[in-house]
Short mmCIF file of C-alpha atoms in Angstrom, two decimals:
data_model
loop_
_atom_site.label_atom_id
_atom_site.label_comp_id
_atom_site.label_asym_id
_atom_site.label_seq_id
_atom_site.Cartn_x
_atom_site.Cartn_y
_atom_site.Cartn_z
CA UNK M 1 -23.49 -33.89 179.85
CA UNK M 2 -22.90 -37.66 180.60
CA UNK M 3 -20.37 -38.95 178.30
CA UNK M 4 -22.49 -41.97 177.23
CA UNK M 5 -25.05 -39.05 175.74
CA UNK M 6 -22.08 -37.29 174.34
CA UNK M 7 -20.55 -40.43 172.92
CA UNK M 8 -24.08 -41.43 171.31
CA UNK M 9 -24.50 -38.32 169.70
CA UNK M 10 -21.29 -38.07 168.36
CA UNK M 11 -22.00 -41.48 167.06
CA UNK M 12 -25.35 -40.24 165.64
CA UNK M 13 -22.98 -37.22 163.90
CA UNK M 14 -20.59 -39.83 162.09
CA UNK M 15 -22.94 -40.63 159.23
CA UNK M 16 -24.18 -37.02 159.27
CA UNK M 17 -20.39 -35.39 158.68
CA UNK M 18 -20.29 -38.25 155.93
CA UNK M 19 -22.83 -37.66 153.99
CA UNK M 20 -22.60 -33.93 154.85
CA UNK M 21 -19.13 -34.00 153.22
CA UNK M 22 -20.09 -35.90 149.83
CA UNK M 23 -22.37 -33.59 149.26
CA UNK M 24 -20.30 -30.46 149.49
CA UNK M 25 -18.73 -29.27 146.16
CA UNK M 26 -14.70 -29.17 145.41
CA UNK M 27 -13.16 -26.19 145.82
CA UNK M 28 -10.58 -24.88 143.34
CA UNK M 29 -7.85 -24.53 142.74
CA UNK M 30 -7.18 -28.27 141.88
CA UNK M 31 -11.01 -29.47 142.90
CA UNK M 32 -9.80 -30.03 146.99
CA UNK M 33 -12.63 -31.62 148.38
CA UNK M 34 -13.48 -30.64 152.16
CA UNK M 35 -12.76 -33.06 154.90
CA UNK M 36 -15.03 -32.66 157.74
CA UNK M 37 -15.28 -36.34 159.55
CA UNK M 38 -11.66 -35.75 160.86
CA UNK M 39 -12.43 -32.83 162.46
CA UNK M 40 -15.71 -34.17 164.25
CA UNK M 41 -13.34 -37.16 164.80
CA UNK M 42 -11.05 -34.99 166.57
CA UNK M 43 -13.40 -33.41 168.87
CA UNK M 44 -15.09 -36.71 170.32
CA UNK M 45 -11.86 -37.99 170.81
CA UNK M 46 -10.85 -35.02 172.68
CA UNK M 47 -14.28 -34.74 174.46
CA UNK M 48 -14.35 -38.17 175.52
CA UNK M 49 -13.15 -40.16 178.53
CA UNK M 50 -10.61 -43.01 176.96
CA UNK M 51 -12.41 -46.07 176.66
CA UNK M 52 -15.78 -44.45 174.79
CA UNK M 53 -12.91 -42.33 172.81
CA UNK M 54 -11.52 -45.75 171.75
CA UNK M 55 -15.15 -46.97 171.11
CA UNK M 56 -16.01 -43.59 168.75
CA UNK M 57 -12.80 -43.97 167.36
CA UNK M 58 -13.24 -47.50 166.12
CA UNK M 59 -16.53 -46.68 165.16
CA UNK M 60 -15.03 -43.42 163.08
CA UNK M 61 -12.34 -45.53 161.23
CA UNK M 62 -14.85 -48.53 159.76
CA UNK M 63 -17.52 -45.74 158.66
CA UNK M 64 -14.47 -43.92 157.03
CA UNK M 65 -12.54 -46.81 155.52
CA UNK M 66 -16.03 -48.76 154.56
CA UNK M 67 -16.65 -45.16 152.73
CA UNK M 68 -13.51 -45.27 150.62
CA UNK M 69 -13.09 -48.38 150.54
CA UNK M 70 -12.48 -49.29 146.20
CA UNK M 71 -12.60 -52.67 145.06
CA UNK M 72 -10.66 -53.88 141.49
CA UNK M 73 -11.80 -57.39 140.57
CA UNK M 74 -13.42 -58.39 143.62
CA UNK M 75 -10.84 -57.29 145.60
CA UNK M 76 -10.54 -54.61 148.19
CA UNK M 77 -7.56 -52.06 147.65
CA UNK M 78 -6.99 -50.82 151.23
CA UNK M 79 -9.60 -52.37 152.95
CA UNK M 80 -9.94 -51.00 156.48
CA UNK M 81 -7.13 -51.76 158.44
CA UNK M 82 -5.25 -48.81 158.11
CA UNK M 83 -7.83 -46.65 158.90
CA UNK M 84 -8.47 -48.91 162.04
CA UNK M 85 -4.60 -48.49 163.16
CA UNK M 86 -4.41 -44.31 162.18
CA UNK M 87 -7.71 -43.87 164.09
CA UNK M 88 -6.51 -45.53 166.89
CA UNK M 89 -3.09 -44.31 166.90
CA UNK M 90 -4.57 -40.60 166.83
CA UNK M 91 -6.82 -41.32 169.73
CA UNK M 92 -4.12 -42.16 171.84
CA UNK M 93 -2.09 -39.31 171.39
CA UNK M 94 -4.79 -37.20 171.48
CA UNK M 95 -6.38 -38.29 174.98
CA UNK M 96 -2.57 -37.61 175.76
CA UNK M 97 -2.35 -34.04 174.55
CA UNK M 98 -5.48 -33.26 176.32
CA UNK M 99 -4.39 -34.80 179.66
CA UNK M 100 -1.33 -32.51 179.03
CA UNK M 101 -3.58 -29.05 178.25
CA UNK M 102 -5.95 -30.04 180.94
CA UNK M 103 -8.78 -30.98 178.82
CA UNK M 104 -10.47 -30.00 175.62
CA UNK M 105 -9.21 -26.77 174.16
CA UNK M 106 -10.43 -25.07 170.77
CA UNK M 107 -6.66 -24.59 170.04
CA UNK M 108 -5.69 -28.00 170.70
CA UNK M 109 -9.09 -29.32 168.94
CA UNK M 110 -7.85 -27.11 165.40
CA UNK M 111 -4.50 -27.90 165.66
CA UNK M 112 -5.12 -31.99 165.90
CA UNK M 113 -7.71 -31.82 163.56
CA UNK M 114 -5.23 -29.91 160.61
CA UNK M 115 -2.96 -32.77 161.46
CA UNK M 116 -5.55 -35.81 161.57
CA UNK M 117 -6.44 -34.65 157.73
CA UNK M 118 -3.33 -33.86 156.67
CA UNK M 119 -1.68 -37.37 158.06
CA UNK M 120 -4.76 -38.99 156.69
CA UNK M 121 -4.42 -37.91 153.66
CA UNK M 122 -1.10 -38.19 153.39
CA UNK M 123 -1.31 -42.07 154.75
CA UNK M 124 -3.93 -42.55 151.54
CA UNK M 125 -1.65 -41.45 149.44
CA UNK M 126 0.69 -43.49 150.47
CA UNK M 127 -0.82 -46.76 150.81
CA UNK M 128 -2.21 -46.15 147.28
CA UNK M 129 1.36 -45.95 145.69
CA UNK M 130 2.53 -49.20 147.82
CA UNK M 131 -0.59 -51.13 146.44
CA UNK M 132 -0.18 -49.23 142.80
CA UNK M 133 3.67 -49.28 142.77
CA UNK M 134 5.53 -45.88 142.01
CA UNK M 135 5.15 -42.56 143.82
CA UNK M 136 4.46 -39.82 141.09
CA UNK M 137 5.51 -36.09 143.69
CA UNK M 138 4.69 -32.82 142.28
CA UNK M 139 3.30 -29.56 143.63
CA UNK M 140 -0.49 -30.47 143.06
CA UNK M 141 0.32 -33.34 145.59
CA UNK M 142 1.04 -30.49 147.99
CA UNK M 143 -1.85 -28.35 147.20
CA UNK M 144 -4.56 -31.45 147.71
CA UNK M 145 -3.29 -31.99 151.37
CA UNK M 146 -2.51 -28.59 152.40
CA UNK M 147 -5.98 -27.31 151.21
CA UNK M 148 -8.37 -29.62 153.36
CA UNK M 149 -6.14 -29.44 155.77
CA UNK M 150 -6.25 -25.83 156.11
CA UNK M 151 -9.55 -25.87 155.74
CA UNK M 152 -10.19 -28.35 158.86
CA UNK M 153 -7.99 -25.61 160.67
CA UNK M 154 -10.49 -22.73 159.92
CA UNK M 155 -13.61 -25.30 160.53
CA UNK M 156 -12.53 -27.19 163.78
CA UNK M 157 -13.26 -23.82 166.09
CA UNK M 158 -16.80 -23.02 164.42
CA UNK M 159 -17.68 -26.80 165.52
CA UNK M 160 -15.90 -26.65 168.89
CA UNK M 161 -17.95 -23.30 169.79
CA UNK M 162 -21.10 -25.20 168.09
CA UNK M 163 -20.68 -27.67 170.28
CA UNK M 164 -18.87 -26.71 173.59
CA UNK M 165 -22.17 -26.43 176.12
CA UNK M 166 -22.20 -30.07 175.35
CA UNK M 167 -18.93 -30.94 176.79
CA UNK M 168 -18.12 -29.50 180.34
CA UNK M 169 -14.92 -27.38 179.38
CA UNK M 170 -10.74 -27.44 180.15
CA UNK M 171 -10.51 -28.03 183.59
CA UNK M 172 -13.69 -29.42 184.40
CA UNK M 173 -13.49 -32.02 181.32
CA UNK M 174 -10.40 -33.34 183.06
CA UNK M 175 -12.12 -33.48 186.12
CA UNK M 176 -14.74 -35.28 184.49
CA UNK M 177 -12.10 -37.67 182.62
CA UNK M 178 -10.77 -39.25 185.88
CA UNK M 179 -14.11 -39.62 187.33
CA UNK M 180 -15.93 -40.70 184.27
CA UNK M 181 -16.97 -44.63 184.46
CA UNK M 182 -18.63 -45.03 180.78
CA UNK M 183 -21.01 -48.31 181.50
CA UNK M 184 -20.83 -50.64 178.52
CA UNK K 1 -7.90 -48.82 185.96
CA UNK K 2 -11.57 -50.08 186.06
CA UNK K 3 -11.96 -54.11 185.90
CA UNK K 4 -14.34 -52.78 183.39
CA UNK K 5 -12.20 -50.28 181.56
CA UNK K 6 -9.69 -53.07 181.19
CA UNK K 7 -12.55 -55.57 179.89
CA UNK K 8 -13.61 -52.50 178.04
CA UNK K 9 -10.20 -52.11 175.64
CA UNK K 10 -9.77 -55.92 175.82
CA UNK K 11 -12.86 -56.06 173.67
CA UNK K 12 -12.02 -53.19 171.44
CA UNK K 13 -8.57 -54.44 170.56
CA UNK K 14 -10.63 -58.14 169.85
CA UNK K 15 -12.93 -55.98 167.67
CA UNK K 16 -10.25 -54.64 166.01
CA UNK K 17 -8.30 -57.06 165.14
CA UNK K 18 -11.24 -59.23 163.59
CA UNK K 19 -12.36 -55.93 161.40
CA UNK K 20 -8.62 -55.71 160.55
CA UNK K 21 -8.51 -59.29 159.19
CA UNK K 22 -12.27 -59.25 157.13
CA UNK K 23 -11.83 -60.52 153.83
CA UNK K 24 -12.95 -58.42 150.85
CA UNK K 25 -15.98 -60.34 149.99
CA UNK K 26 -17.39 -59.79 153.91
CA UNK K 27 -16.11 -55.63 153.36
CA UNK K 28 -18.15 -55.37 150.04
CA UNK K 29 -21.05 -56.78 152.39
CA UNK K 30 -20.44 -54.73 155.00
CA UNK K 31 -19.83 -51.58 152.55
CA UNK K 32 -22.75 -52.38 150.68
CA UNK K 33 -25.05 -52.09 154.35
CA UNK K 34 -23.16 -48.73 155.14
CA UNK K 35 -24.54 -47.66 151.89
CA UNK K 36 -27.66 -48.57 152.51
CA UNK K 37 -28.07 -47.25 155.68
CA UNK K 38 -27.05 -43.67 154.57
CA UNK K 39 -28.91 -43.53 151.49
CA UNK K 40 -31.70 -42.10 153.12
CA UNK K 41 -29.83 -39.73 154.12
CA UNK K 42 -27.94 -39.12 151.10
CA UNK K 43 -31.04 -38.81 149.05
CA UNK K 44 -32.68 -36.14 151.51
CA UNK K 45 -29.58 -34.35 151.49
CA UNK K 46 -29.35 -34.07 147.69
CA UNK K 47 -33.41 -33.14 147.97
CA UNK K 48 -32.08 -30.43 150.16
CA UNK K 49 -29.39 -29.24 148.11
CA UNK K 50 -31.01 -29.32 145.16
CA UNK K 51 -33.61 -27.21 146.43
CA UNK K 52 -31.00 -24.92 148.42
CA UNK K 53 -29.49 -24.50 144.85
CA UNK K 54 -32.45 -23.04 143.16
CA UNK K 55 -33.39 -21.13 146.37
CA UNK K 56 -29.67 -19.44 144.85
CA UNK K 57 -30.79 -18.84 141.90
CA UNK K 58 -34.30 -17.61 142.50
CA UNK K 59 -32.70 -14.89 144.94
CA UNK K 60 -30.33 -13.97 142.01
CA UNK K 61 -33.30 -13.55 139.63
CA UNK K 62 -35.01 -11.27 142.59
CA UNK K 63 -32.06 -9.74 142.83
CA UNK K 64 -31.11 -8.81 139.72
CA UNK K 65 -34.92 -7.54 139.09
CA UNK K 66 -34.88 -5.68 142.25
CA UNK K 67 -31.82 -3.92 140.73
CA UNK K 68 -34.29 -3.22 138.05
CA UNK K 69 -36.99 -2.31 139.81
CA UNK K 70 -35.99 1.21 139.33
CA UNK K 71 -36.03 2.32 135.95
CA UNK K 72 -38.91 -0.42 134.81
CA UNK K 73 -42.87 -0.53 134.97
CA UNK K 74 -44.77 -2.80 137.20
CA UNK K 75 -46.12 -4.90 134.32
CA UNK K 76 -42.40 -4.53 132.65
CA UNK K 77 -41.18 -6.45 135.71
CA UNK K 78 -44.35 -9.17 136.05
CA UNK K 79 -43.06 -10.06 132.66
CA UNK K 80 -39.22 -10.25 133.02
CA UNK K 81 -40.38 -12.37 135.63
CA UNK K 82 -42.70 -15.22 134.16
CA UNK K 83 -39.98 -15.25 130.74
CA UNK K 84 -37.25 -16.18 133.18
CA UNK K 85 -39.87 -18.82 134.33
CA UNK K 86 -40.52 -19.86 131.11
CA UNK K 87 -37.08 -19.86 129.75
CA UNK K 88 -36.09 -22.36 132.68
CA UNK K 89 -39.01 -24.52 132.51
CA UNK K 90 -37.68 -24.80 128.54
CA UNK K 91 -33.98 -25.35 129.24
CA UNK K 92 -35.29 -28.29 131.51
CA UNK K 93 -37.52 -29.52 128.79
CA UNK K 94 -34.63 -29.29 126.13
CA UNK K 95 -32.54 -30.93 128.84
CA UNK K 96 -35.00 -33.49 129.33
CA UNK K 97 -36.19 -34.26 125.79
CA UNK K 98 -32.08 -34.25 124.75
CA UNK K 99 -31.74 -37.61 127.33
CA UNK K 100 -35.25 -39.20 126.34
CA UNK K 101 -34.13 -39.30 123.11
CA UNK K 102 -30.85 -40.11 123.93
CA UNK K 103 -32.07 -43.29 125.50
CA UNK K 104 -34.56 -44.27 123.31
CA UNK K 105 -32.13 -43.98 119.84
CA UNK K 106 -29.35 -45.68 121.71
CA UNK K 107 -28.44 -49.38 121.21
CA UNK K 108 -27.46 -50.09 124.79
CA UNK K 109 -30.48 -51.15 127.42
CA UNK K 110 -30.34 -48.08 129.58
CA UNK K 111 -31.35 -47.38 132.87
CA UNK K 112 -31.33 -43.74 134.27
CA UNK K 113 -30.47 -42.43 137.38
CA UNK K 114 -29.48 -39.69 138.97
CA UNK K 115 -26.01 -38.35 140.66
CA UNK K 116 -26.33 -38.21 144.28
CA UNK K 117 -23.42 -36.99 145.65
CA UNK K 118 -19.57 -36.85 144.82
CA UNK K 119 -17.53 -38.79 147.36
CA UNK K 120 -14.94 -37.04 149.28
CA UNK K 121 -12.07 -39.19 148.98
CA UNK K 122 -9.19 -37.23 147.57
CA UNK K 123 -7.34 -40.10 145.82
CA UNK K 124 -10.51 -41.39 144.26
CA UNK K 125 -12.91 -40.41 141.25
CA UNK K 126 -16.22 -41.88 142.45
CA UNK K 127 -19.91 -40.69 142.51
CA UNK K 128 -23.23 -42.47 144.27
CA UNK K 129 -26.18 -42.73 141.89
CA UNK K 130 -30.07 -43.08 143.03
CA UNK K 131 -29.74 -47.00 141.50
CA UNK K 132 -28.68 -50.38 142.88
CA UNK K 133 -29.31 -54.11 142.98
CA UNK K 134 -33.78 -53.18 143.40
CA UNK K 135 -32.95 -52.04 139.51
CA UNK K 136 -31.18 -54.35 138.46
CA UNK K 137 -27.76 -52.87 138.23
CA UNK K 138 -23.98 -54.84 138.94
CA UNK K 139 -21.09 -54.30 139.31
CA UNK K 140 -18.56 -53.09 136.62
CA UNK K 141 -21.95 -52.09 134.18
CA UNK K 142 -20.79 -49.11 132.55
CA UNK K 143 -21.88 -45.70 133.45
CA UNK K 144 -22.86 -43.30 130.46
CA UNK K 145 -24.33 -39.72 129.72
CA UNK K 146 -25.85 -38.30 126.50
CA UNK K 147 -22.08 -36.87 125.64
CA UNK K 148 -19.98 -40.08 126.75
CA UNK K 149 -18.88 -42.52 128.73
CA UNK K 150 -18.41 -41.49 132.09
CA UNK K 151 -16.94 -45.02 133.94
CA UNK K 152 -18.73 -48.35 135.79
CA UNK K 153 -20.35 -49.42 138.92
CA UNK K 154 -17.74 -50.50 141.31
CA UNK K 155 -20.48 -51.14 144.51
CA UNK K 156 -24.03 -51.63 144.70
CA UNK K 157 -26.32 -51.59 147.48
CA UNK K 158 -29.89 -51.86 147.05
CA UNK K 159 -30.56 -48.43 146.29
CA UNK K 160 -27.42 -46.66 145.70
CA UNK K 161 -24.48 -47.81 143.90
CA UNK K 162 -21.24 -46.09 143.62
CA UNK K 163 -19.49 -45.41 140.16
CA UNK K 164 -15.82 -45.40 139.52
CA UNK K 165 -14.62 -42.38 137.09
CA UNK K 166 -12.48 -42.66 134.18
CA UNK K 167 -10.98 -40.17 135.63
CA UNK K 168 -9.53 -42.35 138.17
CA UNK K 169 -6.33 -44.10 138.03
CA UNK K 170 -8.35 -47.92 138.10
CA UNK K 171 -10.81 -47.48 135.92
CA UNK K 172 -8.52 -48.24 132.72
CA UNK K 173 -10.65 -48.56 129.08
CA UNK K 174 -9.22 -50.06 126.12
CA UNK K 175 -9.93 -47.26 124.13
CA UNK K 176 -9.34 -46.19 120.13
CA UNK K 177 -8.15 -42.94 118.49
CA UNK K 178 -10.95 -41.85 115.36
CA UNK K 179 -9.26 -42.04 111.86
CA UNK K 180 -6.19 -44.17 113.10
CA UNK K 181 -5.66 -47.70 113.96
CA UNK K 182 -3.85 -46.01 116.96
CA UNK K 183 -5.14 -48.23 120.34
CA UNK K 184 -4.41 -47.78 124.02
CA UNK K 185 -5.70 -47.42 127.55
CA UNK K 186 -7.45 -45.20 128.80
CA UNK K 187 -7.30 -43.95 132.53
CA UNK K 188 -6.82 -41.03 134.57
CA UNK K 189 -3.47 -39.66 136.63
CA UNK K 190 -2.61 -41.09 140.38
CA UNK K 191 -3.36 -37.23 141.05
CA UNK K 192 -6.67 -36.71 139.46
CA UNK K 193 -6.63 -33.43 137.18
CA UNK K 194 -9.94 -34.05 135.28
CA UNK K 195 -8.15 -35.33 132.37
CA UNK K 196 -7.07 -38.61 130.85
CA UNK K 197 -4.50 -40.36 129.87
CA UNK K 198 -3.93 -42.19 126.67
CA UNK K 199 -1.09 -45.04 126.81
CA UNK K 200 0.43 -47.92 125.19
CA UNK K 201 -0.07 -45.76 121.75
CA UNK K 202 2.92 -46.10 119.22
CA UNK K 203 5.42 -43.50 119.36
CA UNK K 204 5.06 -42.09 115.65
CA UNK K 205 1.35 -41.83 116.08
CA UNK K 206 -0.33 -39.00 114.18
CA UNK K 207 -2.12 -38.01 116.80
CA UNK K 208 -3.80 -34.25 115.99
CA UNK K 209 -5.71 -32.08 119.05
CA UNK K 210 -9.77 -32.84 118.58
CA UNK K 211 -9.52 -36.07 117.52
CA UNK K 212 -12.04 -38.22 119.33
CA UNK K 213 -11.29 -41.16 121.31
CA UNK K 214 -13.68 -44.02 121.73
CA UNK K 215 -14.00 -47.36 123.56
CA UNK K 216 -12.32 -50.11 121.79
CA UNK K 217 -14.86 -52.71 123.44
CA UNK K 218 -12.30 -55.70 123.92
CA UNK K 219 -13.69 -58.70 124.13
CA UNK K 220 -14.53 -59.87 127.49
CA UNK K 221 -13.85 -56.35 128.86
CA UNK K 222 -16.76 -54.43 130.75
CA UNK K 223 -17.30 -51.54 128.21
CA UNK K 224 -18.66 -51.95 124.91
CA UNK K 225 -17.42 -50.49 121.37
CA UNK K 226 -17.98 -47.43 120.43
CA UNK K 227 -18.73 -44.83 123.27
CA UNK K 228 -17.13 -41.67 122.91
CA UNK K 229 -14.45 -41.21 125.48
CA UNK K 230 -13.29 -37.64 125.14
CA UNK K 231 -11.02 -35.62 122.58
CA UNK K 232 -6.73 -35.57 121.98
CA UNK K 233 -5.80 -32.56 123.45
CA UNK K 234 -2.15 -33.55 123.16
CA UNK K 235 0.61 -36.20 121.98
CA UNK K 236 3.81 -36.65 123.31
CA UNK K 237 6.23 -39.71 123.06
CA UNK K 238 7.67 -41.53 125.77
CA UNK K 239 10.66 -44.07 126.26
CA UNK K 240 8.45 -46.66 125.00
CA UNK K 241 5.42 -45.46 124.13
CA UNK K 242 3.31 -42.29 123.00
CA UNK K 243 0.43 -40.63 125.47
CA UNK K 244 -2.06 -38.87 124.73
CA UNK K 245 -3.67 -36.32 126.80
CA UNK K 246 -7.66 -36.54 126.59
CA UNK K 247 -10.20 -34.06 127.61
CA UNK K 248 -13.11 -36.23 128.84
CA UNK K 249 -16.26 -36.10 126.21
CA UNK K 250 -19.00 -35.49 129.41
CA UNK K 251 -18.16 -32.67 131.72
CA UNK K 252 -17.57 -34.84 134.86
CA UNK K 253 -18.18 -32.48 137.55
CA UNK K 254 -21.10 -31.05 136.77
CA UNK K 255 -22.73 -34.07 136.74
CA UNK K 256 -26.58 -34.59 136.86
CA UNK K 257 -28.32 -37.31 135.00
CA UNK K 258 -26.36 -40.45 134.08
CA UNK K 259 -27.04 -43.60 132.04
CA UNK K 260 -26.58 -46.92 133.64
CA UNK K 261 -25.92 -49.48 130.41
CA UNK K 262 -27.74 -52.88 131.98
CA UNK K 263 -27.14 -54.87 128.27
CA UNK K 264 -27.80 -54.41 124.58
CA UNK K 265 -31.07 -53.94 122.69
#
């Protein structure tokens, strides 16, 4: 498949996985609620020459920050910035690690997408406490990352095998990546 | 590298940078269109699960009468079957004539709507309701149910607005303890546990599990006097001040039909 088809339907997926995830109920124990745009994130990054990868990625990290985006008095808390330099950041390294595993690998695809979620998440909480002030730690903080997290891990390979005849696989997807000219 | 590729991430980084420097009046636009343009899809995906949930149950009725099938008559089971019928259809007409008459005995200017979906942040208490600026509703109008107050619209689109819990850590209330002059605010933990927290109270405060807690209704603030909050679960006293830990008056995660309160009557 061209990766200008690839890269359209992934964009077409975005708002799917979205909405898809809102709708989805929290698991317990401490009401985790499932996080499945970084794992579609991690896949079109990884199936995708670099510039459209870039492109999808932008694209990812407004839907995503635009989605959690809170305002208090008219103003924005974390606007969407951060989710602009984290998506970015992880595209990078992740065009990297598939250059290095000679393309897209259900391992690989699991492994980044635990870590997107769990860095993600981790960033939020973060950024939250910097805006907030303080940085309250206990085990529930723990449990709210790890969960989705290890839930991404279990999910990323039932959408990799969903969606592998759509990507031309390991070797041939970095075949593909040097020759692929995407035509903006 | 392509000429083009280079023009290519040239662009991007341009793009980047100018969505990294918005100001929060252009994101609340810009949020407000995302909304829009997946409440369509919101809405048919709560159609769906809605329906997918009472697929659920209508299996699990099947099911259990299957199980059944066994040791009862034909016309025993043709009428285990329509009472389960009936007894829904009047559990939604209790439900039903509970919030009509909710709304039409309360003072507040209501406006009904319907939860959509709970987002997926982790940090954040918010839901998306069926309403926005088509119906007339703002931001920071409170949200309520038939039990309580369950927090205010912190986005609006025109169909869909999103609602900040009170279970979150921003949605603070000015809020009063029944039988006391004990005041405080109201809010939820930086980790959201589905309770709330009740600060700024004095440190000798009497404060007794089931008490209720309702809004103060400060002046100029966004909720109104009088809403029931939730109930004191527990007291303890700080450094400076005593907390009290609240159980929230509506059950916030099972969420179905809310209140939107657009003025008073």
């Amino acid at each position: 498949m061209k990766p200008v088809i690839l890269f359209f339907l992934l964009c077409l997926l975005l708002p799917v996985f979205l909405v898809v995830q809102d709708l989805l109920p929290a698991l317990p124990p401490a009401r985790e609620r499932l996080q499945l745009f970084p794992v579609l994130f991690c896949f079109g990054v990884l199936a995708l020459p670099l510039t459209p990868a870039l492109c999808f990625a932008l694209i990812a990290s407004l839907m995503q920050g635009l989605e959690l985006l809170q305002f208090q008095s008219g103003h924005a808390e974390t606007g969407v910035a951060p989710y602009i330099v984290f998506f970015l950041c992880w595209t990078v390294i992740l065009q990297m690690a598939s250059e290095a595993t000679h393309g897209l690998r259900w391992e690989l695809h699991a492994l980044a997408s635990a870590l997107v979620t769990f860095t993600m998440l981790g960033g939020e909480y973060l950024l939250i406490c910097a805006k907030r002030g303080g940085l309250p730690l206990d085990s529930v903080l723990l449990i709210r990352m790890a969960v989705p997290c290890g839930i991404s891990l279990l999910l990323a390979p039932l959408l990799y095998f969903l969606m592998r005849h759509l990507v031309p696989l390991s070797s041939e997807g970095a075949v593909l990546k040097n020759q692929a000219s995407f035509d903006l | 590298m392509k000429k083009l590729q280079i023009a290519a991430l040239i662009l991007l980084t341009v793009a980047g940078l100018f969505f990294c420097l918005l100001g929060s009046g252009t994101l609340a636009l810009m949020q407000s269109g995302l909304m829009s343009f997946l409440s369509p899809l919101s809405q048919s995906g709560h159609t769906v699960k809605k329906s997918l949930g009472s697929l659920g149950k209508d299996l699990l009725t099947l099911d259990q009468l299957e199980a059944e099938c066994s040791r009862l008559e034909a016309d025993n089971r043709r009428l285990r079957a329509e009472n389960n019928g009936l007894r829904d259809l009047l559990e939604e007409n209790n439900h039903l004539r509970q919030a009509l008459g909710y709304r039409e005995h309360s003072s507040f200017l209501l406006t009904p709507a319907t939860i959509l979906s709970h987002d997926a942040g982790v940090w954040w208490s918010s839901v998306k309701i069926n309403r926005g600026a088509k119906d007339g509703i703002a931001t920071d109008m409170p949200v309520i149910t038939d039990r309580g107050l369950i927090g205010k619209i912190t986005s609006v689109s025109d169909n869909v607005s999103e609602v900040l819990l009170i279970t979150d850590e921003n949605c603070k209330v000015a809020a009063k303890v029944e039988g006391t002059k004990e005041q405080g605010i109201c809010a939820g933990p930086r980790i959201a546990s589905g309770d709330l927290h009740l600060t700024f109270l004095s440190k000798l405060a009497d404060l007794q599990p089931g008490q209720k807690v309702y809004t103060a209704g400060v002046s100029g603030g966004v909720f109104p006097s009088g809403i029931s909050l939730g109930t004191v679960k527990s007291f303890h006293a700080r450094e400076l001040d005593g907390e009290a830990i609240l159980e929230p008056a509506a059950d916030l995660d099972n969420l179905e039909e809310v209140f939107i309160v657009t003025g008073a009557k």
